[in-house]
CSV table of C-alpha atoms in Angstrom, one decimal:
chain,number,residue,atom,x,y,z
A,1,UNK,CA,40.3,-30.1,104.8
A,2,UNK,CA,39.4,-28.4,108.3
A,3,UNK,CA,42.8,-27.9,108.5
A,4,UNK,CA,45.0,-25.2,107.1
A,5,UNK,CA,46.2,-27.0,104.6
A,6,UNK,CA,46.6,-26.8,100.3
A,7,UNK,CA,47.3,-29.5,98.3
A,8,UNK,CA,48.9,-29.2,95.3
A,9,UNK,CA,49.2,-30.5,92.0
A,10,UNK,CA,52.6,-29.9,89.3
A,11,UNK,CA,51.8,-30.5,85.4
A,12,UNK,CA,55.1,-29.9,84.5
A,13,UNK,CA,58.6,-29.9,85.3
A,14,UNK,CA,60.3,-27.6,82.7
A,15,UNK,CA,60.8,-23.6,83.8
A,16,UNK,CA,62.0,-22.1,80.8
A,17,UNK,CA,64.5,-25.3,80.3
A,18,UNK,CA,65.9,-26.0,83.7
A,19,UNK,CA,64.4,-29.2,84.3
A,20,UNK,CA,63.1,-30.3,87.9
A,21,UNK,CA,61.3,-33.3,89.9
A,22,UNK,CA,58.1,-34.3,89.5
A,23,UNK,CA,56.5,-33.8,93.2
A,24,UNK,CA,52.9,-33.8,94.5
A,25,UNK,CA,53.0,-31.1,97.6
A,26,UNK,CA,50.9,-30.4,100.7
A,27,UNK,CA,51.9,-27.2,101.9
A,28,UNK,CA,51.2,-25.5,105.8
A,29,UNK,CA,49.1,-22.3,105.3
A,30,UNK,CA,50.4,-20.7,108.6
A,31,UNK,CA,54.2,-21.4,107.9
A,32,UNK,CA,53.4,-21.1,103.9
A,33,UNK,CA,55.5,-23.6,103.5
A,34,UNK,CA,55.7,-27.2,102.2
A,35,UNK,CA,55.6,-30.4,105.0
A,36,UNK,CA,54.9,-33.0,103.0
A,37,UNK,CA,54.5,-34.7,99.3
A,38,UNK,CA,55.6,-37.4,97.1
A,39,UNK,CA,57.6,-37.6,94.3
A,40,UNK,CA,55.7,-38.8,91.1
A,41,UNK,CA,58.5,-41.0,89.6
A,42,UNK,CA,57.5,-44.0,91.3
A,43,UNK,CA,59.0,-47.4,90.8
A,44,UNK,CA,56.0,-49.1,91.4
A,45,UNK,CA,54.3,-47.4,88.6
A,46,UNK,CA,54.0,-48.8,84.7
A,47,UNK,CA,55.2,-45.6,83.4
A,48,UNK,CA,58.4,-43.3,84.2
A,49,UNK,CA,56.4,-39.3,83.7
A,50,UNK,CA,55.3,-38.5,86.8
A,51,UNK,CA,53.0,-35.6,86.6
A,52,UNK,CA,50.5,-34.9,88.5
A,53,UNK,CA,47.3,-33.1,86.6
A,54,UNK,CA,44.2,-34.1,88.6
A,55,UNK,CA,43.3,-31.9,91.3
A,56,UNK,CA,42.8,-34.3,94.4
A,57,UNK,CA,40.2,-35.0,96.6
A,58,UNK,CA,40.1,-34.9,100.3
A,59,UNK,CA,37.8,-36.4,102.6
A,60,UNK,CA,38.2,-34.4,105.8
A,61,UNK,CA,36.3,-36.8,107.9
A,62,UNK,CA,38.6,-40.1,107.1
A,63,UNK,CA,41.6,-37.6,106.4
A,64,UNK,CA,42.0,-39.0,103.5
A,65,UNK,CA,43.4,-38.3,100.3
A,66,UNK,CA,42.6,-39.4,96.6
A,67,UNK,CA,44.9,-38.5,93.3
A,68,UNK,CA,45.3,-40.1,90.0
A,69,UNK,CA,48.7,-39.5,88.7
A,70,UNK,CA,50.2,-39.4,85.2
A,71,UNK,CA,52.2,-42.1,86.1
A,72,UNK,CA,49.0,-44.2,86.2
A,73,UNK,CA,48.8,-44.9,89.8
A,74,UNK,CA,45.8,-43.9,91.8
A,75,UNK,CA,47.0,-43.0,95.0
A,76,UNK,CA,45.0,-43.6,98.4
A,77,UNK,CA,46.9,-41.5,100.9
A,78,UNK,CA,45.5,-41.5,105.0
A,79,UNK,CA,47.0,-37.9,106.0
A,80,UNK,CA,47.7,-38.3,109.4
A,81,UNK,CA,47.3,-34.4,109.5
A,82,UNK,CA,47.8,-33.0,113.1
A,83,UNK,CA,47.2,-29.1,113.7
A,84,UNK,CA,49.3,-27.9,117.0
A,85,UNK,CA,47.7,-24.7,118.2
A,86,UNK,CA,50.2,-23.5,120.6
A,87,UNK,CA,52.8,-23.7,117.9
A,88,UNK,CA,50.8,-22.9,114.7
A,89,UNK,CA,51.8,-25.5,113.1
A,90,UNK,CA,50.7,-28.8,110.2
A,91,UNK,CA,52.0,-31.7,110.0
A,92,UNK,CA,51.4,-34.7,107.7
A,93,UNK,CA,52.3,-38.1,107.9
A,94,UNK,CA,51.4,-39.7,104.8
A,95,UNK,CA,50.5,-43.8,104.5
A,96,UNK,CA,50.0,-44.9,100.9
A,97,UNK,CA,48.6,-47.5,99.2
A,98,UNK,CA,48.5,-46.9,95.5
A,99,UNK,CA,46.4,-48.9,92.6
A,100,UNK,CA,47.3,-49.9,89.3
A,101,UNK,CA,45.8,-51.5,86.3
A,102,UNK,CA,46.3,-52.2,82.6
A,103,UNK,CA,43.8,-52.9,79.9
A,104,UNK,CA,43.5,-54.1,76.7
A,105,UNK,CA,43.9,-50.5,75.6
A,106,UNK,CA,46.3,-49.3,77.8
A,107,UNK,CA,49.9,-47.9,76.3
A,108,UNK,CA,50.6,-44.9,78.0
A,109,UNK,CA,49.2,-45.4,81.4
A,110,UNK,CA,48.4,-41.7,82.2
A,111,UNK,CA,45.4,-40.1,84.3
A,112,UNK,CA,44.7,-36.5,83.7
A,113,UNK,CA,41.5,-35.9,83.9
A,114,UNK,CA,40.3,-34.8,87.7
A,115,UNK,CA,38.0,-37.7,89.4
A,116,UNK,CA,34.4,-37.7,90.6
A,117,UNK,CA,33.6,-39.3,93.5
A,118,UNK,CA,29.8,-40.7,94.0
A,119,UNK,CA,29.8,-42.3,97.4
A,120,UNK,CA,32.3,-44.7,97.3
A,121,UNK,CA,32.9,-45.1,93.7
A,122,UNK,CA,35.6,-42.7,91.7
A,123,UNK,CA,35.3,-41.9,88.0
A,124,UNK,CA,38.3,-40.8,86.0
A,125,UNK,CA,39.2,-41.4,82.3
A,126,UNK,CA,43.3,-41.8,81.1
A,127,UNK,CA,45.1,-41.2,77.6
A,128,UNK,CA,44.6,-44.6,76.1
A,129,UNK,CA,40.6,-44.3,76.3
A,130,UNK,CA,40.0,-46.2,79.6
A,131,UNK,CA,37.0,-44.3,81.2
A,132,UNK,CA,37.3,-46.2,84.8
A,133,UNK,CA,34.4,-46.7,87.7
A,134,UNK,CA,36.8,-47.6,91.0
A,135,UNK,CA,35.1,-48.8,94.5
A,136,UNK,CA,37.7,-46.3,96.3
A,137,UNK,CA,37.1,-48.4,99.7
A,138,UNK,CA,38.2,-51.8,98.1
A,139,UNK,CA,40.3,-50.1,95.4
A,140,UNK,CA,38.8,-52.3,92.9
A,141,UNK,CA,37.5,-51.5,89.2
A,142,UNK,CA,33.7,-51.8,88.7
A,143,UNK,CA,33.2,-51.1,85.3
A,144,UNK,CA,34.9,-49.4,82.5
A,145,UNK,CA,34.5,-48.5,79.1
A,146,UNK,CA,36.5,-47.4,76.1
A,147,UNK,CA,35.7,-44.0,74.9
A,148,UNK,CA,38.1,-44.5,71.9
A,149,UNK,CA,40.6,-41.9,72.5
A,150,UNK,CA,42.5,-39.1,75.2
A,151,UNK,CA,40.3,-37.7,77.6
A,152,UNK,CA,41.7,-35.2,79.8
A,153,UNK,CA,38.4,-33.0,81.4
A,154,UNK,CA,36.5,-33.6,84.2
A,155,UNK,CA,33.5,-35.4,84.0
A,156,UNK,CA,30.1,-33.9,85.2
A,157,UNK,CA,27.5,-36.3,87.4
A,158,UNK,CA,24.4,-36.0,87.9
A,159,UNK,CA,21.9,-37.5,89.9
A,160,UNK,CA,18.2,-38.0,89.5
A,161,UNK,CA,15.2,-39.8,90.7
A,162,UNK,CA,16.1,-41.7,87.1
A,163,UNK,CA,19.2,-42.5,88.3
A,164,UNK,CA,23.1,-41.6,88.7
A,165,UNK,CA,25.0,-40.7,85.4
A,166,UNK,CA,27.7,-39.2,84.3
A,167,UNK,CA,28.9,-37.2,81.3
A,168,UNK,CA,31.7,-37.4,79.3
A,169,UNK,CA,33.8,-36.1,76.4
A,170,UNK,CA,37.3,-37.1,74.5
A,171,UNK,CA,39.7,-35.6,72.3
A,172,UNK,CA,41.4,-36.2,69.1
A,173,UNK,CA,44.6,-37.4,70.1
A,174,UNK,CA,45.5,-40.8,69.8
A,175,UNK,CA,43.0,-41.7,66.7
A,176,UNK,CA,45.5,-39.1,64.6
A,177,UNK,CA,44.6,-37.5,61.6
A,178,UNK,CA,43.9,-40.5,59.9
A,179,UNK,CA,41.2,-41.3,62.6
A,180,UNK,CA,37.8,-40.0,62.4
A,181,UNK,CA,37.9,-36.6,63.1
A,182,UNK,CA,34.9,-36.5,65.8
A,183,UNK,CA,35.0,-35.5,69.4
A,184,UNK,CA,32.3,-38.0,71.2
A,185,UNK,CA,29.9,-36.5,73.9
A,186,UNK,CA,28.5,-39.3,76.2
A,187,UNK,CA,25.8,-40.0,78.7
A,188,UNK,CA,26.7,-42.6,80.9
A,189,UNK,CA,25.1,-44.8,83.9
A,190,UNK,CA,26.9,-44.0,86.5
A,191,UNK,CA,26.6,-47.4,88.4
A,192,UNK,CA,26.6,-49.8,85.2
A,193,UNK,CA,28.9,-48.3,82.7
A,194,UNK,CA,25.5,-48.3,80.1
A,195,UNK,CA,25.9,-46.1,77.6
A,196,UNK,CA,22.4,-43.8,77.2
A,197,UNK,CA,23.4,-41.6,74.5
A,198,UNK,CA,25.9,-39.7,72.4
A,199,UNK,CA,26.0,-36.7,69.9
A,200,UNK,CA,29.4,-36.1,67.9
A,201,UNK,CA,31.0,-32.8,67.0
A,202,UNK,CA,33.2,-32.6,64.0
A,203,UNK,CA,36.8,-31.5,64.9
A,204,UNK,CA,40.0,-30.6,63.5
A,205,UNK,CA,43.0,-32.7,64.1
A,206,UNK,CA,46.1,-30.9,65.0
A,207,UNK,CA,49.5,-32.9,66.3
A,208,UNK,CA,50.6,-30.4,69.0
A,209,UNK,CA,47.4,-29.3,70.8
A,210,UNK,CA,44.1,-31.4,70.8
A,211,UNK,CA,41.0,-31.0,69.7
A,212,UNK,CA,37.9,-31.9,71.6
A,213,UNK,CA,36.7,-31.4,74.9
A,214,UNK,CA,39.2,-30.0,76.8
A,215,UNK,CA,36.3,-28.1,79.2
A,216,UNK,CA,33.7,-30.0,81.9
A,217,UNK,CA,30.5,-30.5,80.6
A,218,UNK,CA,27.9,-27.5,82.8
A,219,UNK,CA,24.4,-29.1,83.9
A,220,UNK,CA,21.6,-27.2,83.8
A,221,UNK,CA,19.5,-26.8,87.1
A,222,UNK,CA,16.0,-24.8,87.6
A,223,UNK,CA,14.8,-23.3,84.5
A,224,UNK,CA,17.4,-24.6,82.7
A,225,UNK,CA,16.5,-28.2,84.2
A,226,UNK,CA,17.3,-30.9,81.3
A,227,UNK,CA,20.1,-29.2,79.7
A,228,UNK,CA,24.0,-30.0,79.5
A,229,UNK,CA,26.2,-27.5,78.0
A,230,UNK,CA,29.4,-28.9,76.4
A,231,UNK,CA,32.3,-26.0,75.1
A,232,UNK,CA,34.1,-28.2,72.2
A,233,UNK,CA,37.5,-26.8,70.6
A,234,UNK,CA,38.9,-26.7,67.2
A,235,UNK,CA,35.0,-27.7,65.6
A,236,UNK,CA,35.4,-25.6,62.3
A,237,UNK,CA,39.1,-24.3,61.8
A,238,UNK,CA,42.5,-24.8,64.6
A,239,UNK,CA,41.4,-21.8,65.9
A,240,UNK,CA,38.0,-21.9,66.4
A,241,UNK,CA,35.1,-23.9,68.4
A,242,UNK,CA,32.1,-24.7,69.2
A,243,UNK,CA,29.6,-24.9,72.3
A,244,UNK,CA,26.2,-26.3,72.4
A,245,UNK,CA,23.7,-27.3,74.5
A,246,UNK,CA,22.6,-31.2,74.4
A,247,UNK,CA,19.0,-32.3,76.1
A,248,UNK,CA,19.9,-34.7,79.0
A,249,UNK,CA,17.2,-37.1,77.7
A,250,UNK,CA,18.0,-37.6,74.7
A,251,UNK,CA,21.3,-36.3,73.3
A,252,UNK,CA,20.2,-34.3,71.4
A,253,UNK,CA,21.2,-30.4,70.5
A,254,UNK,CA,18.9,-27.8,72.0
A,255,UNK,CA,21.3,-25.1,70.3
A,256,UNK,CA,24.0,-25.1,68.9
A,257,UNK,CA,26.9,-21.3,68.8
A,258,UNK,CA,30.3,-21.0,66.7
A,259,UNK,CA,32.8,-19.6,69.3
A,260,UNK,CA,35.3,-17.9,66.9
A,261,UNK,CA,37.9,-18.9,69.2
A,262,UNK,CA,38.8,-22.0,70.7
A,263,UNK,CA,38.2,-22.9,74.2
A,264,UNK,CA,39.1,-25.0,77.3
A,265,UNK,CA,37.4,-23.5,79.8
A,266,UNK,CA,34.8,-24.5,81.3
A,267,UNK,CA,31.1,-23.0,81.3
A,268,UNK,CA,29.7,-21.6,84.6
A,269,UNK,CA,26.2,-20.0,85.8
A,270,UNK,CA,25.4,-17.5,87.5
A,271,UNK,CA,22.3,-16.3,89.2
A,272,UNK,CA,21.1,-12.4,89.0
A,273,UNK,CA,19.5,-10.2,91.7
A,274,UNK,CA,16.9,-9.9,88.2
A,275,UNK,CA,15.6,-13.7,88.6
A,276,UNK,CA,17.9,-15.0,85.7
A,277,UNK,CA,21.1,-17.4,85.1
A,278,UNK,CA,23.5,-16.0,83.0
A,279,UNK,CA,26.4,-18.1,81.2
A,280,UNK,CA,30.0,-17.4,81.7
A,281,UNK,CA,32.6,-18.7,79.3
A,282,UNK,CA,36.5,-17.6,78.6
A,283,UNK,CA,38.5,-18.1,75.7
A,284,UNK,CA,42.2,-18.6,74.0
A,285,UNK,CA,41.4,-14.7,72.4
A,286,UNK,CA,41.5,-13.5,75.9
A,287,UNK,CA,37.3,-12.6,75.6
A,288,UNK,CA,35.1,-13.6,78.5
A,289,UNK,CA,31.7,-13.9,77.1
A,290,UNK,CA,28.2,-13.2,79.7
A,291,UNK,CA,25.6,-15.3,77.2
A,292,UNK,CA,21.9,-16.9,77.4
A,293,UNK,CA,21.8,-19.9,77.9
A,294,UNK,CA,18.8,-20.6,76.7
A,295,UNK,CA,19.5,-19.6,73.2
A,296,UNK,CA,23.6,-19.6,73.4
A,297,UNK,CA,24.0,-16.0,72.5
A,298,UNK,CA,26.2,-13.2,73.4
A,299,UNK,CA,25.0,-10.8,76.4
A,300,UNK,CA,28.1,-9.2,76.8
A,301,UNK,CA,31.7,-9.8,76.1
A,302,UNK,CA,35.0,-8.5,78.0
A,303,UNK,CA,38.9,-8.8,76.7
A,304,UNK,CA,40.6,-10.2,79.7
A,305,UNK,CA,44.0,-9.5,77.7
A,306,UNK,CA,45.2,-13.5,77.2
A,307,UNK,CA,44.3,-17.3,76.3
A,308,UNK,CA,42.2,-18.6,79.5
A,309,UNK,CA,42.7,-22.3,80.4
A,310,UNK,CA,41.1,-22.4,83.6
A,311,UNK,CA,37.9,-22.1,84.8
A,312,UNK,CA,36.4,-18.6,85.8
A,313,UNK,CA,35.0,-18.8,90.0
A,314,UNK,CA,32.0,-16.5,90.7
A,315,UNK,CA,31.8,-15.3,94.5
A,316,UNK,CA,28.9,-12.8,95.3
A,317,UNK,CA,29.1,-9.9,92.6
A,318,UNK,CA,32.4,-10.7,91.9
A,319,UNK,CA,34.2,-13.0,88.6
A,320,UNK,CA,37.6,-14.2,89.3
A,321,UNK,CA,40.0,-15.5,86.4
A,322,UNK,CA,43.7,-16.3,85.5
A,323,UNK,CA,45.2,-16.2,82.3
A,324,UNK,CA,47.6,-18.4,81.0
């Protein structure tokens, strides 16, 4: 937004067992404080949770806002954001119109993956396995495909004189331990819903906290043109993971490191005064590890003293990170 304005998302409502509303909030950044929001318990929506884990996405030039909530609705929210000058003041006057849908696979009806928007088209993928392509200006589905379990990262597109595509990975959630015990990684034509390629990683199934790709998928540019770097957890033991680096082409592993703990963070580059791109990745050991990415290996590592969810942001000289 243009505006001072933050949009935020809540995950939860439980602080240390007092128990609160759901609420998606847009919060003034001169008055720090909140004008406007929704609550997620809608009674439009198939389901009663109403969390709201996607980050959302706003156009500044339509002030517009997308969000996929946990409740399964994917809202389309015109701002109606004014900025007063004299007073120093935001304020929002929100019009919705919200989209739902069911499919043959659906149960839970949650989104919590973040979306990517190509153009006019949004990707997102839910818990029941519904990987969804939605025209966002006619709010209508145009294609979708099941990716056989939870998915709860962002996806990573990428476009090419080839094409647009998209990639993707799941969890093991829903399949139990009873299921096959694989995490798919997918290539995906963006526009058709085609299925190019995909590589499986042997995971372990534990009830409480998935296994799989809980991290975005990092694409390769320059040198490193033609690769996709995937950060898998629980590959080996419940504590332990893997990341490895897949050709774009074909799906196929270009290396391939143990991480000896698990991760959901996601990968980033960074580019050296020295001509080089370096690989950043946290873990749930509290290590941040500087590798190659070329070959996967260890540079350097750091103890950033506790289990990192998030992803690290690199400005300048400077790595940023917050520990869960």
């Amino acid at each position: 937004s243009t505006l001072p304005e933050m949009f935020s998302s809540q995950g939860l409502n439980d602080t240390n067992g007092k128990i609160g509303p759901f609420r998606y909030r847009i919060f003034d950044l001169i008055q720090n404080k909140e004008v406007s929001g929704w609550p997620g318990k809608d009674p439009v929506a198939f389901r009663s949770w109403g969390a709201f884990d996607s980050s959302s996405l706003v156009n500044w030039q339509t002030d517009t806002l997308l969000e996929p909530g946990e409740n399964g609705l994917f809202y389309k929210v015109k701002l109606n954001s004014k900025f007063d000058p004299a007073a120093k003041t935001v304020s929002v006057n929100p019009e919705f119109t919200k989209w739902r849908y069911r499919t043959p696979l659906t149960k839970t009806n949650g989104i919590e993956s973040s979306q990517v928007i190509y153009r006019n088209l949004s990707y997102f993928s839910d818990n029941d396995g519904n990987l969804v392509c939605l025209d966002i200006n006619k709010l209508e589905p145009v294609w979708a495909y099941n990716v056989g379990d939870d998915s709860d990262s962002t996806m990573t597109l990428e476009e090419t004189a080839d094409g647009v595509f998209i990639y993707h990975g799941n969890t093991l959630d829903k399949r139990g331990s009873s299921g096959k015990k694989l995490c798919n990684l997918r290539k995906f034509n963006a526009l058709t819903g085609e299925l190019v390629w995909q590589h499986d990683v042997p995971v372990v199934y534990e009830s409480y906290l998935n296994a799989g790709l809980l991290a975005s998928p990092l694409l390769g540019t320059g040198e490193l043109e033609g690769m996709v770097i995937f950060n898998v957890c629980k590959t080996t033991s419940h504590a332990a993971g893997t990341m490895l680096a897949l050709d774009t082409k074909t799906g196929k592993p270009i290396w391939t490191r143990a991480m000896t703990a698990y991760s959901w963070s996601s990968p980033l580059f960074i580019h050296s005064d020295d001509g080089n791109t370096y690989g950043i990745v946290c873990d749930s050991a509290g290590v941040m590890h500087l590798f190659d990415p070329k070959t996967g290996e260890d540079i350097s590592t750091v103890s950033i003293g506790a289990n990192c969810e998030a992803s690290p942001a690199a400005f300048d000289d400077m790595i940023v990170v917050a520990t869960y």
